[in-house]
Short mmCIF file of C-alpha atoms in Angstrom, two decimals:
data_model
loop_
_atom_site.label_atom_id
_atom_site.label_comp_id
_atom_site.label_asym_id
_atom_site.label_seq_id
_atom_site.Cartn_x
_atom_site.Cartn_y
_atom_site.Cartn_z
CA GLN A 253 35.49 -26.36 -4.36
CA ILE A 254 33.61 -27.89 -7.51
CA THR A 255 34.53 -26.83 -10.75
CA LEU A 256 33.96 -27.04 -14.76
CA LYS A 257 35.49 -25.74 -17.70
CA GLU A 258 34.56 -26.48 -21.91
CA SER A 259 37.01 -26.24 -24.67
CA GLY A 260 37.54 -26.75 -27.61
CA PRO A 261 37.34 -25.08 -31.25
CA THR A 262 35.53 -22.19 -31.46
CA LEU A 263 34.87 -22.16 -34.95
CA VAL A 264 33.68 -25.55 -37.02
CA LYS A 265 32.15 -25.75 -40.59
CA PRO A 266 28.83 -27.42 -41.71
CA THR A 267 29.45 -30.91 -41.84
CA GLN A 268 32.53 -31.38 -39.99
CA THR A 269 32.12 -32.91 -36.45
CA LEU A 270 32.45 -31.12 -33.47
CA THR A 271 34.81 -32.40 -30.42
CA LEU A 272 34.12 -31.08 -26.87
CA THR A 273 36.02 -31.57 -23.82
CA CYS A 274 34.71 -30.84 -19.86
CA THR A 275 37.60 -30.99 -17.07
CA PHE A 276 36.56 -31.44 -13.85
CA SER A 277 37.67 -31.07 -10.57
CA GLY A 278 36.25 -31.00 -6.97
CA PHE A 279 34.14 -34.45 -7.22
CA SER A 280 34.32 -37.77 -9.11
CA LEU A 281 32.24 -39.58 -11.88
CA SER A 282 32.94 -42.57 -9.72
CA THR A 283 30.46 -41.05 -6.98
CA SER A 284 26.88 -42.89 -6.93
CA GLY A 285 24.14 -40.57 -8.00
CA VAL A 286 27.33 -38.29 -10.21
CA GLY A 287 26.83 -37.02 -13.40
CA VAL A 288 28.08 -34.49 -15.73
CA GLY A 289 26.05 -33.04 -18.50
CA TRP A 290 25.38 -30.87 -21.39
CA VAL A 291 23.87 -28.00 -22.44
CA ARG A 292 23.62 -25.85 -25.17
CA GLN A 293 22.37 -21.91 -25.87
CA PRO A 294 22.11 -20.51 -28.50
CA PRO A 295 22.58 -16.79 -29.03
CA GLY A 296 19.84 -15.25 -27.25
CA LYS A 297 18.02 -17.98 -26.85
CA ALA A 298 16.92 -21.31 -24.60
CA LEU A 299 19.07 -23.70 -22.82
CA GLU A 300 18.89 -27.03 -25.03
CA TRP A 301 19.39 -30.19 -23.02
CA LEU A 302 22.01 -32.15 -24.37
CA ALA A 303 23.22 -35.10 -23.12
CA GLY A 304 24.48 -36.99 -19.91
CA ILE A 305 27.09 -39.77 -18.70
CA TYR A 306 26.38 -40.69 -15.25
CA TRP A 307 28.53 -42.64 -12.49
CA ASP A 308 28.09 -45.74 -13.67
CA ASP A 309 28.74 -45.50 -17.35
CA ASP A 310 24.70 -44.95 -17.95
CA LYS A 311 24.38 -42.61 -20.90
CA ARG A 312 21.31 -40.97 -21.81
CA TYR A 313 20.81 -38.38 -25.12
CA SER A 314 18.52 -36.01 -26.01
CA PRO A 315 16.30 -37.63 -28.39
CA SER A 316 16.01 -34.91 -31.44
CA LEU A 317 20.03 -35.70 -31.57
CA LYS A 318 20.87 -38.45 -30.30
CA SER A 319 22.05 -39.99 -34.15
CA ARG A 320 24.55 -37.26 -33.89
CA LEU A 321 25.86 -37.04 -29.92
CA THR A 322 28.00 -39.38 -28.69
CA ILE A 323 28.81 -38.80 -24.45
CA THR A 324 32.50 -40.63 -23.24
CA LYS A 325 33.99 -40.21 -19.88
CA ASP A 326 37.74 -40.92 -18.94
CA THR A 327 37.77 -41.27 -14.63
CA SER A 328 41.37 -41.13 -14.58
CA LYS A 329 41.06 -38.07 -15.99
CA ASN A 330 38.25 -35.95 -14.80
CA GLN A 331 37.31 -35.60 -18.20
CA VAL A 332 34.37 -35.89 -20.49
CA VAL A 333 34.29 -35.85 -23.82
CA LEU A 334 30.63 -34.84 -26.19
CA THR A 335 31.29 -35.27 -29.41
CA MET A 336 28.62 -33.76 -32.11
CA THR A 337 28.51 -35.00 -36.05
CA ASN A 338 27.30 -33.03 -39.24
CA MET A 339 27.59 -29.62 -37.70
CA ASP A 340 25.19 -27.35 -38.81
CA PRO A 341 24.91 -23.48 -38.95
CA VAL A 342 21.90 -23.63 -36.21
CA ASP A 343 24.51 -25.38 -34.23
CA THR A 344 26.09 -22.67 -33.64
CA ALA A 345 25.47 -21.86 -29.23
CA THR A 346 26.94 -21.75 -25.98
CA TYR A 347 28.36 -25.32 -25.06
CA TYR A 348 27.74 -25.90 -21.09
CA CYS A 349 28.86 -28.74 -19.19
CA ALA A 350 27.43 -29.19 -15.85
CA HIS A 351 28.22 -31.82 -12.63
CA SER A 352 24.98 -33.65 -11.77
CA VAL A 353 23.73 -35.22 -8.93
CA ASN A 354 20.76 -37.52 -8.25
CA GLY A 355 21.52 -39.48 -11.44
CA ASN A 356 20.16 -39.85 -15.31
CA SER A 357 17.38 -37.97 -13.43
CA PRO A 358 20.07 -34.78 -12.91
CA ILE A 359 20.46 -32.27 -10.68
CA SER A 360 22.56 -29.67 -12.12
CA THR A 361 24.78 -28.54 -9.29
CA TYR A 362 27.80 -26.81 -11.36
CA TRP A 363 27.93 -25.49 -14.70
CA GLY A 364 31.28 -24.01 -16.51
CA GLN A 365 31.23 -20.92 -17.40
CA GLY A 366 30.26 -22.52 -21.43
CA THR A 367 32.89 -21.96 -24.95
CA LEU A 368 31.00 -20.47 -27.87
CA VAL A 369 30.59 -22.34 -30.63
CA THR A 370 30.10 -20.90 -34.13
CA VAL A 371 29.47 -23.22 -38.09
CA SER A 372 30.17 -20.83 -40.46
CA SER A 373 32.32 -21.63 -43.89
CA ASP B 1372 8.43 -35.10 -24.40
CA ILE B 1373 7.40 -32.61 -21.88
CA VAL B 1374 6.85 -29.34 -22.56
CA MET B 1375 7.64 -26.85 -20.30
CA THR B 1376 6.05 -23.42 -20.58
CA GLN B 1377 6.46 -20.49 -18.71
CA SER B 1378 4.53 -17.29 -18.17
CA PRO B 1379 5.11 -14.33 -18.78
CA ASP B 1380 7.88 -14.34 -21.06
CA SER B 1381 9.55 -10.83 -19.63
CA LEU B 1382 8.38 -9.08 -16.55
CA ALA B 1383 9.49 -5.86 -14.63
CA VAL B 1384 9.22 -5.58 -11.47
CA SER B 1385 9.45 -2.06 -8.86
CA LEU B 1386 12.94 -2.63 -6.12
CA GLY B 1387 11.64 -4.43 -3.05
CA GLU B 1388 8.36 -6.04 -4.81
CA ARG B 1389 7.48 -8.99 -5.39
CA ALA B 1390 8.38 -10.72 -9.03
CA THR B 1391 6.07 -14.39 -9.33
CA ILE B 1392 7.14 -16.84 -12.73
CA ASN B 1393 5.11 -20.02 -13.84
CA CYS B 1394 6.13 -22.73 -15.00
CA LYS B 1395 3.33 -25.24 -16.43
CA SER B 1396 4.31 -28.64 -17.61
CA SER B 1397 2.65 -30.85 -20.41
CA GLN B 1398 2.79 -34.14 -17.94
CA SER B 1399 2.59 -34.39 -14.68
CA VAL B 1400 6.55 -34.22 -13.29
CA LEU B 1401 5.33 -35.74 -9.87
CA TYR B 1402 6.57 -39.37 -9.99
CA SER B 1403 5.53 -41.46 -7.40
CA SER B 1404 8.74 -43.80 -7.33
CA ASN B 1405 9.39 -40.96 -4.70
CA ASN B 1406 6.74 -38.63 -4.12
CA LYS B 1407 8.58 -35.75 -5.25
CA ASN B 1408 7.98 -33.07 -7.89
CA HIS B 1409 11.14 -33.19 -10.53
CA LEU B 1410 11.66 -29.67 -10.86
CA ALA B 1411 14.48 -27.13 -10.74
CA TRP B 1412 14.62 -23.32 -11.59
CA TYR B 1413 17.63 -21.58 -12.31
CA GLN B 1414 18.88 -18.11 -12.89
CA GLN B 1415 21.05 -16.39 -15.47
CA LYS B 1416 22.39 -13.51 -15.93
CA PRO B 1417 24.01 -11.94 -18.82
CA GLY B 1418 27.46 -13.38 -19.48
CA GLN B 1419 27.05 -16.13 -16.73
CA PRO B 1420 25.93 -19.77 -16.81
CA PRO B 1421 22.95 -20.15 -15.56
CA LYS B 1422 22.23 -21.08 -12.04
CA LEU B 1423 20.39 -23.71 -9.59
CA LEU B 1424 18.18 -21.57 -7.68
CA ILE B 1425 15.43 -25.17 -6.43
CA TYR B 1426 15.76 -28.48 -6.77
CA TRP B 1427 12.76 -30.76 -5.93
CA ALA B 1428 9.95 -27.43 -6.94
CA SER B 1429 11.01 -26.36 -3.53
CA THR B 1430 14.19 -26.74 -1.93
CA ARG B 1431 16.54 -24.16 -2.51
CA ALA B 1432 19.58 -24.87 -3.13
CA SER B 1433 23.07 -23.87 -1.33
CA GLY B 1434 23.76 -20.20 -0.27
CA VAL B 1435 20.50 -19.30 -2.99
CA SER B 1436 18.85 -16.68 -0.64
CA ASP B 1437 15.12 -16.74 1.21
CA ARG B 1438 14.00 -14.34 -1.24
CA PHE B 1439 14.19 -17.41 -3.33
CA SER B 1440 11.11 -19.71 -3.38
CA GLY B 1441 9.63 -22.33 -5.01
CA SER B 1442 6.23 -24.02 -4.75
CA GLY B 1443 3.55 -25.69 -6.82
CA SER B 1444 3.14 -29.56 -7.07
CA GLY B 1445 2.03 -31.65 -10.46
CA THR B 1446 2.36 -29.67 -13.91
CA ASP B 1447 2.12 -26.14 -12.37
CA PHE B 1448 4.68 -24.72 -10.59
CA THR B 1449 5.68 -21.13 -9.24
CA LEU B 1450 9.33 -19.41 -8.84
CA THR B 1451 8.70 -16.17 -6.34
CA ILE B 1452 11.61 -13.34 -5.34
CA SER B 1453 9.68 -12.23 -2.69
CA SER B 1454 11.41 -8.35 -2.03
CA LEU B 1455 13.45 -8.19 -5.76
CA GLN B 1456 16.61 -6.80 -5.25
CA ALA B 1457 18.79 -4.80 -8.39
CA GLU B 1458 20.68 -8.47 -8.43
CA ASP B 1459 17.57 -10.02 -9.52
CA VAL B 1460 17.60 -9.15 -12.97
CA ALA B 1461 18.37 -11.27 -15.09
CA VAL B 1462 16.62 -15.00 -17.06
CA TYR B 1463 14.87 -17.94 -15.19
CA TYR B 1464 13.62 -20.84 -16.75
CA CYS B 1465 12.48 -23.95 -15.25
CA GLN B 1466 13.12 -27.55 -16.30
CA ALA B 1467 12.16 -31.03 -15.61
CA TYR B 1468 13.92 -33.75 -14.33
CA TYR B 1469 12.74 -37.20 -15.06
CA GLY B 1470 15.51 -39.37 -17.06
CA THR B 1471 15.53 -38.05 -20.83
CA PRO B 1472 15.26 -36.14 -21.27
CA SER B 1473 16.08 -33.09 -19.11
CA VAL B 1474 14.13 -29.88 -20.11
CA PHE B 1475 13.96 -26.34 -19.63
CA GLY B 1476 11.43 -23.73 -20.00
CA GLN B 1477 11.64 -20.93 -22.67
CA GLY B 1478 13.25 -18.17 -20.08
CA THR B 1479 11.03 -15.46 -18.16
CA LYS B 1480 13.65 -11.99 -17.87
CA VAL B 1481 13.11 -10.02 -14.84
CA GLU B 1482 13.76 -6.46 -14.82
CA ILE B 1483 13.95 -3.69 -13.07
CA LYS B 1484 10.35 -1.06 -13.13
#
């Protein structure tokens, strides 16, 4: 059974750096074709893909956010970490991590429940 | 970047009737490397994460009801719910996935008439 869970702060101040951790079970990020990605959703709005990291340590970022994002993995701990710098109120959103297959053309098969991050002073 | 545009933004359908959602991409998602359409559909119910329904434009994900079907190729795609049930009330998103970035449509809200 594949499960993912996001963790991190619920409130960050403008200009701060957000660090989110995705802890997963039921699969290995060493398996060929497997990845973990991050997707966010502002309240009442659409989904936005942010970043993905794959079994071969390939990392991909949304071009519009690339300068602010870093994604890393710890295969031994079954964790993926996303950092986003210089947070702004427009970054207020629910952040999801998701298991994917098909390498760096990811099909997001299983999703965490998401964590709501509010950016406010 | 590719742009995914869904229509309509919302629709209300009677129970047992057909619901049809369209998705148009600004460039073809049919890739010659594997001759597949890199197009997925997700369902998101209130307060829940998205759920994968369809991938490769027409392949149902495991456990997904056969009421849901996907069709189309190139730039134009359709998600059809053959006989709407109360539990199908949700927002539906299409997604193009090929390299970077993966792009979602704006969503279509399906309600009961």
